[in-house]
PDB file of C-alpha atoms in Angstrom:
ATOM      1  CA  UNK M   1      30.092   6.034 -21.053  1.00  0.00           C
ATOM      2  CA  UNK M   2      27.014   8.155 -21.864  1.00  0.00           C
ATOM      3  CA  UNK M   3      27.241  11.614 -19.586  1.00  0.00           C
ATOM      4  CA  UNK M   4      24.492  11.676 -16.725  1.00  0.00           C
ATOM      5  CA  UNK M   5      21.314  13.837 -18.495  1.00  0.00           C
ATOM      6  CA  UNK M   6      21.236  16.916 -16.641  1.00  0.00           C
ATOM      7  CA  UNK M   7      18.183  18.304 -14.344  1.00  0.00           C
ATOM      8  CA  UNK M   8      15.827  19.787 -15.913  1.00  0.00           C
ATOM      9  CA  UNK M   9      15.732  22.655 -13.047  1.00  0.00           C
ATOM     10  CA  UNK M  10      18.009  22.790 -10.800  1.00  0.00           C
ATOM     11  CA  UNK M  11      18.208  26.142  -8.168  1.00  0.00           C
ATOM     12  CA  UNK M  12      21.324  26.667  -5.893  1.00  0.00           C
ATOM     13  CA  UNK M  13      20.670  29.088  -3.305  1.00  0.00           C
ATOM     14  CA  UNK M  14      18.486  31.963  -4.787  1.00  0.00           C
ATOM     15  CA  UNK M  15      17.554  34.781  -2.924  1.00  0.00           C
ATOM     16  CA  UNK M  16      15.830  37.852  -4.242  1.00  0.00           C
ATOM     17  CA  UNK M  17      15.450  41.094  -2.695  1.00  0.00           C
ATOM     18  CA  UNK M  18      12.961  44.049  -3.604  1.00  0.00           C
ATOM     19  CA  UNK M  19      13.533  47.305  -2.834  1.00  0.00           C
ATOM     20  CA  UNK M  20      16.453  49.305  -1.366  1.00  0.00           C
ATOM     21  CA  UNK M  21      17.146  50.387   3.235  1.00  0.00           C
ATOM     22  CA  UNK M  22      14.038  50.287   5.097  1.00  0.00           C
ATOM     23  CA  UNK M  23      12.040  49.515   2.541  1.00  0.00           C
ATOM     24  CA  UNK M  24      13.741  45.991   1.476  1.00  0.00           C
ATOM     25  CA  UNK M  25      11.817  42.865   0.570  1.00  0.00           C
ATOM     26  CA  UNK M  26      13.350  39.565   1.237  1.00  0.00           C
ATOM     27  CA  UNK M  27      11.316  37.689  -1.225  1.00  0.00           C
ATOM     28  CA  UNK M  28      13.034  34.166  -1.474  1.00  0.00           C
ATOM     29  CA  UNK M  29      16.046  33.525   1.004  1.00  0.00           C
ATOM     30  CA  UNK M  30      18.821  31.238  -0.248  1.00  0.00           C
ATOM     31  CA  UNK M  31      16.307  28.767  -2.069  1.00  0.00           C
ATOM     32  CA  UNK M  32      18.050  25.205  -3.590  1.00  0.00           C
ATOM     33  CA  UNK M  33      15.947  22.714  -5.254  1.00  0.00           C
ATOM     34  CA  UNK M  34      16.456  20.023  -8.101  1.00  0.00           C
ATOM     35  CA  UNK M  35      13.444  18.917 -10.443  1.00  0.00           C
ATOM     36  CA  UNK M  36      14.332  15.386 -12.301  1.00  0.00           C
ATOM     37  CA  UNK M  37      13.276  14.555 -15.580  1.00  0.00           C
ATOM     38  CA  UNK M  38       9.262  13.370 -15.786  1.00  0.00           C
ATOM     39  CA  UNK M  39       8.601  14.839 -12.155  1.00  0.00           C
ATOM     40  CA  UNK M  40       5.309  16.833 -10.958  1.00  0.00           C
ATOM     41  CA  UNK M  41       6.065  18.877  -8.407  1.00  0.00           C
ATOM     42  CA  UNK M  42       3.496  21.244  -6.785  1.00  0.00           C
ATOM     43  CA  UNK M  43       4.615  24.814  -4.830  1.00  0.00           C
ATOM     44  CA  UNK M  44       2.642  25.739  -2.052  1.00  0.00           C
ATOM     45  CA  UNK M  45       2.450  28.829   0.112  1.00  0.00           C
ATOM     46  CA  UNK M  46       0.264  31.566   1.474  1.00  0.00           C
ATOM     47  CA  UNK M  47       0.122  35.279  -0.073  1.00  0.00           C
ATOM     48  CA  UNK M  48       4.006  36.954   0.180  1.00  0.00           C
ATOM     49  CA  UNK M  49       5.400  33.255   0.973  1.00  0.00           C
ATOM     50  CA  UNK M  50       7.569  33.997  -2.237  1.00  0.00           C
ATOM     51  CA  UNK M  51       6.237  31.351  -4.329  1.00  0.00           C
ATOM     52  CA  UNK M  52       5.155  34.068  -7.649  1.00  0.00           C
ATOM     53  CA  UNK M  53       8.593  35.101  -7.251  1.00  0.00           C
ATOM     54  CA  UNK M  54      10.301  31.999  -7.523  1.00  0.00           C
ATOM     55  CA  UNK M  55       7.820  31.380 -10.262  1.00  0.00           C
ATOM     56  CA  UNK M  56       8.740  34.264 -12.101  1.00  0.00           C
ATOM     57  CA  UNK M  57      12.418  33.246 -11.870  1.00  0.00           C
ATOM     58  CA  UNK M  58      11.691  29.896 -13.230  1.00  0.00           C
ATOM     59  CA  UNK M  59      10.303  31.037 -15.876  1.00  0.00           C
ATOM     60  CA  UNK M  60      12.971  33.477 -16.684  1.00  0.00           C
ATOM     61  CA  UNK M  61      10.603  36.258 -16.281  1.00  0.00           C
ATOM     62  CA  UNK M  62      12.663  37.702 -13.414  1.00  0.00           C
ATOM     63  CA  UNK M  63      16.231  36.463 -12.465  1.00  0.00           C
ATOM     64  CA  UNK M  64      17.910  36.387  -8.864  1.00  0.00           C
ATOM     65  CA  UNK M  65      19.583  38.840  -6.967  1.00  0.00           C
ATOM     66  CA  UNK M  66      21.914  36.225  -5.476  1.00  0.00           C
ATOM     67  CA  UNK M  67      22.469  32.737  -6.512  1.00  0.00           C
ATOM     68  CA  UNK M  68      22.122  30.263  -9.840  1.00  0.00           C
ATOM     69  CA  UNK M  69      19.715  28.972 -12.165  1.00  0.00           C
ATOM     70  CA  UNK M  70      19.775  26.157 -14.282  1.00  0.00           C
ATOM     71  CA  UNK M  71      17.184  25.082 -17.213  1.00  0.00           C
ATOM     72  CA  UNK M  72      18.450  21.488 -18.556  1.00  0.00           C
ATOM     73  CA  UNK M  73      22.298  22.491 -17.774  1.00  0.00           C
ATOM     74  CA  UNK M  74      22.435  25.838 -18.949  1.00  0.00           C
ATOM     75  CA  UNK M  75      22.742  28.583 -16.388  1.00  0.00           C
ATOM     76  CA  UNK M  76      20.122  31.000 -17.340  1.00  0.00           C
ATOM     77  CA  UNK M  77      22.169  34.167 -15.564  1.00  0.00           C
ATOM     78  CA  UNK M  78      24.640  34.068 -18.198  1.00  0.00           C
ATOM     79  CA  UNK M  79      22.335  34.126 -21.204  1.00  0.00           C
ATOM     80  CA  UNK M  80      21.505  37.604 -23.367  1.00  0.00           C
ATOM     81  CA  UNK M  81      18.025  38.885 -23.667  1.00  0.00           C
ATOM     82  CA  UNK M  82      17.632  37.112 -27.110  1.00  0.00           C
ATOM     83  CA  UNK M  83      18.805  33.969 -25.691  1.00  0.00           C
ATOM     84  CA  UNK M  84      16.702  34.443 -22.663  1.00  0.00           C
ATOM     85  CA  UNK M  85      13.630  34.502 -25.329  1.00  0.00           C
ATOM     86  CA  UNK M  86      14.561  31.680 -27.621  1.00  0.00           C
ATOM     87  CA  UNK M  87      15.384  29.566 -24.097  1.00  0.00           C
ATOM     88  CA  UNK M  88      11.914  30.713 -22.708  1.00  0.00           C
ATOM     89  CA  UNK M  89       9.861  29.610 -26.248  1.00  0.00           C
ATOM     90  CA  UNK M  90      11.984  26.774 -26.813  1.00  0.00           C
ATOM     91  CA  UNK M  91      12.124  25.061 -23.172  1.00  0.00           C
ATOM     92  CA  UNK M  92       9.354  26.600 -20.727  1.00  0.00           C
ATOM     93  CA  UNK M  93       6.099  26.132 -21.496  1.00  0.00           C
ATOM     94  CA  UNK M  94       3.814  28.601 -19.612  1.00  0.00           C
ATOM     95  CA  UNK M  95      -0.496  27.961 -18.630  1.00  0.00           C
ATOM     96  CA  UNK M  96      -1.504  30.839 -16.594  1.00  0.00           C
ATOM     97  CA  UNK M  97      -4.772  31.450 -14.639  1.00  0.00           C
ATOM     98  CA  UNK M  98      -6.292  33.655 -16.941  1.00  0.00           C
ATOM     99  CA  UNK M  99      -5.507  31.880 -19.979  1.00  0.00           C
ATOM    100  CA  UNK M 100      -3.449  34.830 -21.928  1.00  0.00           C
ATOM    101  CA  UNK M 101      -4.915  33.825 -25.315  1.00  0.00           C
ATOM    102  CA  UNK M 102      -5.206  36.520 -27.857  1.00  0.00           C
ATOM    103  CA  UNK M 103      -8.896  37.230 -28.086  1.00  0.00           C
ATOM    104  CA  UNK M 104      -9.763  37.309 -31.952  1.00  0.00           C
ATOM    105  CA  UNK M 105      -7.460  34.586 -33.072  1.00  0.00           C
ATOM    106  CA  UNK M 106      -8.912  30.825 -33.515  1.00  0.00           C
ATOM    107  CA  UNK M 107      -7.786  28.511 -30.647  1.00  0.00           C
ATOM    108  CA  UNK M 108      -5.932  26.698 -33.548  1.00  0.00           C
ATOM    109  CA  UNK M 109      -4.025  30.164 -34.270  1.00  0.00           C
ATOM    110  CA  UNK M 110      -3.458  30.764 -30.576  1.00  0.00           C
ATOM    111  CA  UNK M 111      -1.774  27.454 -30.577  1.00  0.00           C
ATOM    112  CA  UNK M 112       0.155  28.048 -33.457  1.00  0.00           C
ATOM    113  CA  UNK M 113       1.783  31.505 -32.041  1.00  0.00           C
ATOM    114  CA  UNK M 114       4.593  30.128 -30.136  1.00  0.00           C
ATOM    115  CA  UNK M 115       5.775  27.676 -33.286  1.00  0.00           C
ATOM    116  CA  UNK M 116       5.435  31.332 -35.587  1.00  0.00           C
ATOM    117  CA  UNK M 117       7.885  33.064 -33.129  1.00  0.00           C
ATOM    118  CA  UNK M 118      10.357  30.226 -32.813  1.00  0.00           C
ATOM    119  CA  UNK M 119      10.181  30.374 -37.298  1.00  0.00           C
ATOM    120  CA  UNK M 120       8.289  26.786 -37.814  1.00  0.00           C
ATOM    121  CA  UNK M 121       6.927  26.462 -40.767  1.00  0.00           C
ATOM    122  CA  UNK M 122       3.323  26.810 -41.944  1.00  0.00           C
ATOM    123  CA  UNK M 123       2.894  23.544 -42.468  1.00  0.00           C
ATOM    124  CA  UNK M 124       4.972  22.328 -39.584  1.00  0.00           C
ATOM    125  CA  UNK M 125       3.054  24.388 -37.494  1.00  0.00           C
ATOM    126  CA  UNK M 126      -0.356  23.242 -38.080  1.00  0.00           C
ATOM    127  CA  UNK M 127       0.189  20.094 -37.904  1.00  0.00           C
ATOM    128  CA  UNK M 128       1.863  20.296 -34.459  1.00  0.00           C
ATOM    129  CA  UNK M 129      -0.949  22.965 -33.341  1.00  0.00           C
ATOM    130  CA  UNK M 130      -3.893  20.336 -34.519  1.00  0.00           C
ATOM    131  CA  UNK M 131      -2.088  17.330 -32.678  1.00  0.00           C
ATOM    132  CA  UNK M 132      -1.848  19.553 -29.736  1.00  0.00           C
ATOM    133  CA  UNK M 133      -5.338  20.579 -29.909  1.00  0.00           C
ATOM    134  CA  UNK M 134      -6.530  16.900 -30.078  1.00  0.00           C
ATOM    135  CA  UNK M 135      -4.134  15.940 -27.094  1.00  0.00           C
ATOM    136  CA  UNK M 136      -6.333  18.642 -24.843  1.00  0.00           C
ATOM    137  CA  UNK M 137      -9.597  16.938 -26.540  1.00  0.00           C
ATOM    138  CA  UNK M 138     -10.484  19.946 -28.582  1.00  0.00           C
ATOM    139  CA  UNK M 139      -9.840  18.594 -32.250  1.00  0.00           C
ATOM    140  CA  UNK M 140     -13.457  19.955 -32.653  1.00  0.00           C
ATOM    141  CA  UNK M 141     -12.635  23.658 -31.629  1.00  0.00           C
ATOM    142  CA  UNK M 142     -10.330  24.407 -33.804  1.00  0.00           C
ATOM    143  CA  UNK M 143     -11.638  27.574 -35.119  1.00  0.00           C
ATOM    144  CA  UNK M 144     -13.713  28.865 -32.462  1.00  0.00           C
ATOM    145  CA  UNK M 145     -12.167  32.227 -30.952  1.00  0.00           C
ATOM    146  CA  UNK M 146     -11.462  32.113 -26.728  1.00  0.00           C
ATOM    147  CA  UNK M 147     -15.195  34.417 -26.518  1.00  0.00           C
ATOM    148  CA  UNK M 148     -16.484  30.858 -28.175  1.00  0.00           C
ATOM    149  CA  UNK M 149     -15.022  28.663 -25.380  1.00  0.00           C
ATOM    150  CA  UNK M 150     -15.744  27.875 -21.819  1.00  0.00           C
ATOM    151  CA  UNK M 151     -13.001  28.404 -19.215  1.00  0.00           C
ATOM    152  CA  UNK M 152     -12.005  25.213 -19.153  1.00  0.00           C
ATOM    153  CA  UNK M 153     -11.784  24.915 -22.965  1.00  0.00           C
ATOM    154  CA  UNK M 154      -9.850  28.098 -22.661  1.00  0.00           C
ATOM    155  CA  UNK M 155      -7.450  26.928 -20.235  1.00  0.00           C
ATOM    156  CA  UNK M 156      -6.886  23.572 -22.307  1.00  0.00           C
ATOM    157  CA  UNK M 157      -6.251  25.401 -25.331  1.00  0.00           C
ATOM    158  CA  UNK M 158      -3.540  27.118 -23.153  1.00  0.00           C
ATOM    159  CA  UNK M 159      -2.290  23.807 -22.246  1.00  0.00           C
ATOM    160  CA  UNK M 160      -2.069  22.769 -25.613  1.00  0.00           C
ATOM    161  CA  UNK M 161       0.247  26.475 -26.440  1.00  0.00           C
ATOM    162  CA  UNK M 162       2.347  24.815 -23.641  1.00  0.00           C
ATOM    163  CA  UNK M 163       2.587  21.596 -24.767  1.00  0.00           C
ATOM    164  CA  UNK M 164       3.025  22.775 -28.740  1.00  0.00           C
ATOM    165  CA  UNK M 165       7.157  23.892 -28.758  1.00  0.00           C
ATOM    166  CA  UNK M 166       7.118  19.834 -26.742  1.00  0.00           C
ATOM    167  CA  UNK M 167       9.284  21.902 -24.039  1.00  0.00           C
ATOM    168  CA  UNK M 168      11.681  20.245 -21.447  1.00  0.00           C
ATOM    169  CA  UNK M 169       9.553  22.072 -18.587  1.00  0.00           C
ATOM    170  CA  UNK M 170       5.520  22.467 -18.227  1.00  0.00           C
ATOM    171  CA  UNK M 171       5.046  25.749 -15.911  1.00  0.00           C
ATOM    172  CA  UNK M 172       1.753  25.919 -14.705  1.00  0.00           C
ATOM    173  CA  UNK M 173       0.338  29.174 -12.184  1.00  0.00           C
ATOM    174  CA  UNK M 174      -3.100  28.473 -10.486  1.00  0.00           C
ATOM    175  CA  UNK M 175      -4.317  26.425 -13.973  1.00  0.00           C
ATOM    176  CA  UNK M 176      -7.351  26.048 -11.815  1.00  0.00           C
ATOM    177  CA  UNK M 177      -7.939  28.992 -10.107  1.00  0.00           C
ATOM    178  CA  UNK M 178     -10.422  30.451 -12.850  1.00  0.00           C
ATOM    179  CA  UNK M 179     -12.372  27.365 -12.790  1.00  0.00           C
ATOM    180  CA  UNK M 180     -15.219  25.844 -12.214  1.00  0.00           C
ATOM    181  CA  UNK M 181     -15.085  22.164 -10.395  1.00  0.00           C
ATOM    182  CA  UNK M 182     -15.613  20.406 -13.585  1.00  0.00           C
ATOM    183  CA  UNK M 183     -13.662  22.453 -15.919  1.00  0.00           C
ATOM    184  CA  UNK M 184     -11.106  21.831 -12.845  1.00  0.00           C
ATOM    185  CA  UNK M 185     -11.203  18.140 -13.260  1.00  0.00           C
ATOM    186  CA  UNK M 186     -11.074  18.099 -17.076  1.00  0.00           C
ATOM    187  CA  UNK M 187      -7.257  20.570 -16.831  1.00  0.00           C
ATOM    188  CA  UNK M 188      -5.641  17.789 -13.785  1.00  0.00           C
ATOM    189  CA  UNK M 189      -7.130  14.825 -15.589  1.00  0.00           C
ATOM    190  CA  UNK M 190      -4.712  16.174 -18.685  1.00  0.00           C
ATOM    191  CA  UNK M 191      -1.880  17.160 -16.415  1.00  0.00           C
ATOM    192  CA  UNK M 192      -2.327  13.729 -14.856  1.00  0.00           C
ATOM    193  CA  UNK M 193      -1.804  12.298 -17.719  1.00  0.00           C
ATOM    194  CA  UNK M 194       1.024  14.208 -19.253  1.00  0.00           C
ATOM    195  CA  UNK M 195       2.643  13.165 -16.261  1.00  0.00           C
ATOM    196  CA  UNK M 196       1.799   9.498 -16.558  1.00  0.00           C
ATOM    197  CA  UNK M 197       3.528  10.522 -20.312  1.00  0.00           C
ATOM    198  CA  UNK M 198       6.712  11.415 -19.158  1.00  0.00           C
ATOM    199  CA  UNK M 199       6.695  15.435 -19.058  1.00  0.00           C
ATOM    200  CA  UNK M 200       8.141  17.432 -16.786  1.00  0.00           C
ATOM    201  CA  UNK M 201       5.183  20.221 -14.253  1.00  0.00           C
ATOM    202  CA  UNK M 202       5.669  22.033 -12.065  1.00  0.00           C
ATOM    203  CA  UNK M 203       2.777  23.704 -10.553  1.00  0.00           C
ATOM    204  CA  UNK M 204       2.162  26.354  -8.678  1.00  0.00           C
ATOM    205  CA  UNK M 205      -1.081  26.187  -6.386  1.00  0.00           C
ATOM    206  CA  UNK M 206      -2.453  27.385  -2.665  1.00  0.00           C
ATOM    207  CA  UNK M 207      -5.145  24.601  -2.877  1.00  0.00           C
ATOM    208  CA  UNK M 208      -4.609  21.157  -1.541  1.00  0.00           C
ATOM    209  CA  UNK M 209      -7.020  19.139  -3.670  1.00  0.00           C
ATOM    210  CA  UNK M 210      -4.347  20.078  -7.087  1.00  0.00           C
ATOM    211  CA  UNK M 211      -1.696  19.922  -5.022  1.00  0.00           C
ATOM    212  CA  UNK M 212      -3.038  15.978  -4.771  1.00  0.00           C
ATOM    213  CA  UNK M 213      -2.556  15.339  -8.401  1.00  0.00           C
ATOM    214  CA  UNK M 214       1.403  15.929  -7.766  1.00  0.00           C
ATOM    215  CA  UNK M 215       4.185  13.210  -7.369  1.00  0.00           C
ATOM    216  CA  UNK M 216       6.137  16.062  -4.836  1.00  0.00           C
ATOM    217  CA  UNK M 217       5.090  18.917  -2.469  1.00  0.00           C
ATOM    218  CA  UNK M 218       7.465  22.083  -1.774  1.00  0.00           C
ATOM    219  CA  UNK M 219       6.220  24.331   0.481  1.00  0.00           C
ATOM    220  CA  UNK M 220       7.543  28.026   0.615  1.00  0.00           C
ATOM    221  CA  UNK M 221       6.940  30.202   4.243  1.00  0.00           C
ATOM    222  CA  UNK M 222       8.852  33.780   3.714  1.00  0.00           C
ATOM    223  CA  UNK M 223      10.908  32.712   1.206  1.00  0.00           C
ATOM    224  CA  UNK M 224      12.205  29.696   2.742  1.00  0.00           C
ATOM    225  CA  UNK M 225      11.518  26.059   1.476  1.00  0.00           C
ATOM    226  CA  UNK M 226       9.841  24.288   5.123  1.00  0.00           C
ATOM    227  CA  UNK M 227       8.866  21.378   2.950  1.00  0.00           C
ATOM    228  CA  UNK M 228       9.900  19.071   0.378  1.00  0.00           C
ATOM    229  CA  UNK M 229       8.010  15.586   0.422  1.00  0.00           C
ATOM    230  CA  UNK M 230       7.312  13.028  -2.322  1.00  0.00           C
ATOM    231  CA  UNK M 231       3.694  11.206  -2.320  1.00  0.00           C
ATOM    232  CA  UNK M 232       1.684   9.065  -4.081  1.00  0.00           C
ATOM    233  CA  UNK M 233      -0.857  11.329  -6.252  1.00  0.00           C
ATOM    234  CA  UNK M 234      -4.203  10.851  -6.118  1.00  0.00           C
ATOM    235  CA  UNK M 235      -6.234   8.696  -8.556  1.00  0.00           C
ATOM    236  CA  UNK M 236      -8.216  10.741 -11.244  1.00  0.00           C
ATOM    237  CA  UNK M 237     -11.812   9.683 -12.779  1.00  0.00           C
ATOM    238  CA  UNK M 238     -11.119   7.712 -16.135  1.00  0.00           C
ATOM    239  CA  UNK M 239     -10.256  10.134 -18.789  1.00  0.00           C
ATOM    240  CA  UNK M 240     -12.282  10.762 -20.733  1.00  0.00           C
ATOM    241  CA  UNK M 241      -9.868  12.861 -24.026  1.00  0.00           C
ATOM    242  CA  UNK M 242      -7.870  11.542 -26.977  1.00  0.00           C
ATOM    243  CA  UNK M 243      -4.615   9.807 -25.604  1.00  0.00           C
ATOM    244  CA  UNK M 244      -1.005  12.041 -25.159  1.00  0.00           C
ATOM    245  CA  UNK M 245       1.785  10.874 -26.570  1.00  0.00           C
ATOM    246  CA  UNK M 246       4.980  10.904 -24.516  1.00  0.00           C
TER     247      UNK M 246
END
């Protein structure tokens, strides 16, 4: 009998404190929480609810002062530094709110950056950097630097350095918040449909209308989980870029 595939995340009682005496920062307090295969899940909370924290620690960028962390079965606390960056390019792929590209490399050579540091091939590279690209509906962008782009081509081409490594987990923090309305539409529309596809986001948002576009709702209040409830997302406009494959 085939062994039960493991969670992609999977939390057990995290808490992380800041600071030492007086001046000590209970920034998460005994979190637990279990993201499935193909889920969307979407983290609420107001300013200091803990929800960058726990978004650091997901994305190995920080690690707990108490408790475990899992990434597809492997606890992340008992992983080296090198491991900790070949797990990090390998499984986790990271859109930020302001984009992070590098400014005077070609959205097709921002793409390809996480493939070079993982030691892809050239050729293996591009062509997984141009499919990427034409996921995210910029096939005709290629070599336009991020000064060239819009926001919301910006933040797509960061969605496509997400996608590019085809990671177990898609970390996204405020995708949106830089945005304009439509430039907001065009990033959920893809996230909708990378969902539809099978991947695995987790989002991390204080505004309601992304929050929508999620399949699950966690919401943090000082570093304490007060809410965890499925839903049915909302429906999208017809999209309108070149199909994702699974």
């Amino acid at each position: 009998m085939t062994a039960p595939e493991a969670p992609v995340l999977e939390v057990r009682e995290v808490s992380k404190i800041y600071g030492t005496g007086d001046a000590r920062v209970h920034a998460l307090r005994g979190v637990s929480l279990t993201v499935e295969r193909g889920d969307y899940v979407a983290i609420m909370g107001a300013s200091g609810s803990g929800k960058s924290t726990l978004m650091n620690i997901l994305g190995c960028l920080d690690v707990p002062t108490t408790g475990t962390y899992l990434v597809d079965g492997t606890d992340v606390g008992a992983l080296g530094d090198r491991q900790l960056a070949v797990l990090r390019n390998r499984k986790i792929g990271f859109v930020f709110q302001s984009f992070n590209l590098i400014p005077r490399m070609s959205a097709l050579a921002n793409v390809e950056l996480p493939l070079a540091y993982g030691g892809v091939g050239v050729g293996a590279r591009r062509r997984r950097a141009l499919a990427a690209l034409d996921q995210v509906g910029l096939g005709d962008r290629l070599h336009h630097d991020p000064n060239e782009l819009s926001g919301g081509q910006q933040q797509r081409v960061a969605v496509a350095r997400a996608l590019v490594t085809a990671p177990s987990l898609l970390l996204a923090d405020e995708p949106t918040g830089n945005l304009d309305t439509t430039s907001t539409g065009d990033v959920l529309r893809i996230l909708d449909r990378l969902s539809s596809a099978g991947r695995t986001i987790v989002l991390i948002t204080h505004e309601n209308d992304v929050a929508a576009h999620a399949k699950r709702v966690i919401r943090l209040v000082d570093g304490r989980i007060t809410e965890d409830h499925r839903q049915a997302p909302v429906d999208g406009p017809p999209p309108r870029l070149a199909a994702v494959a699974p």
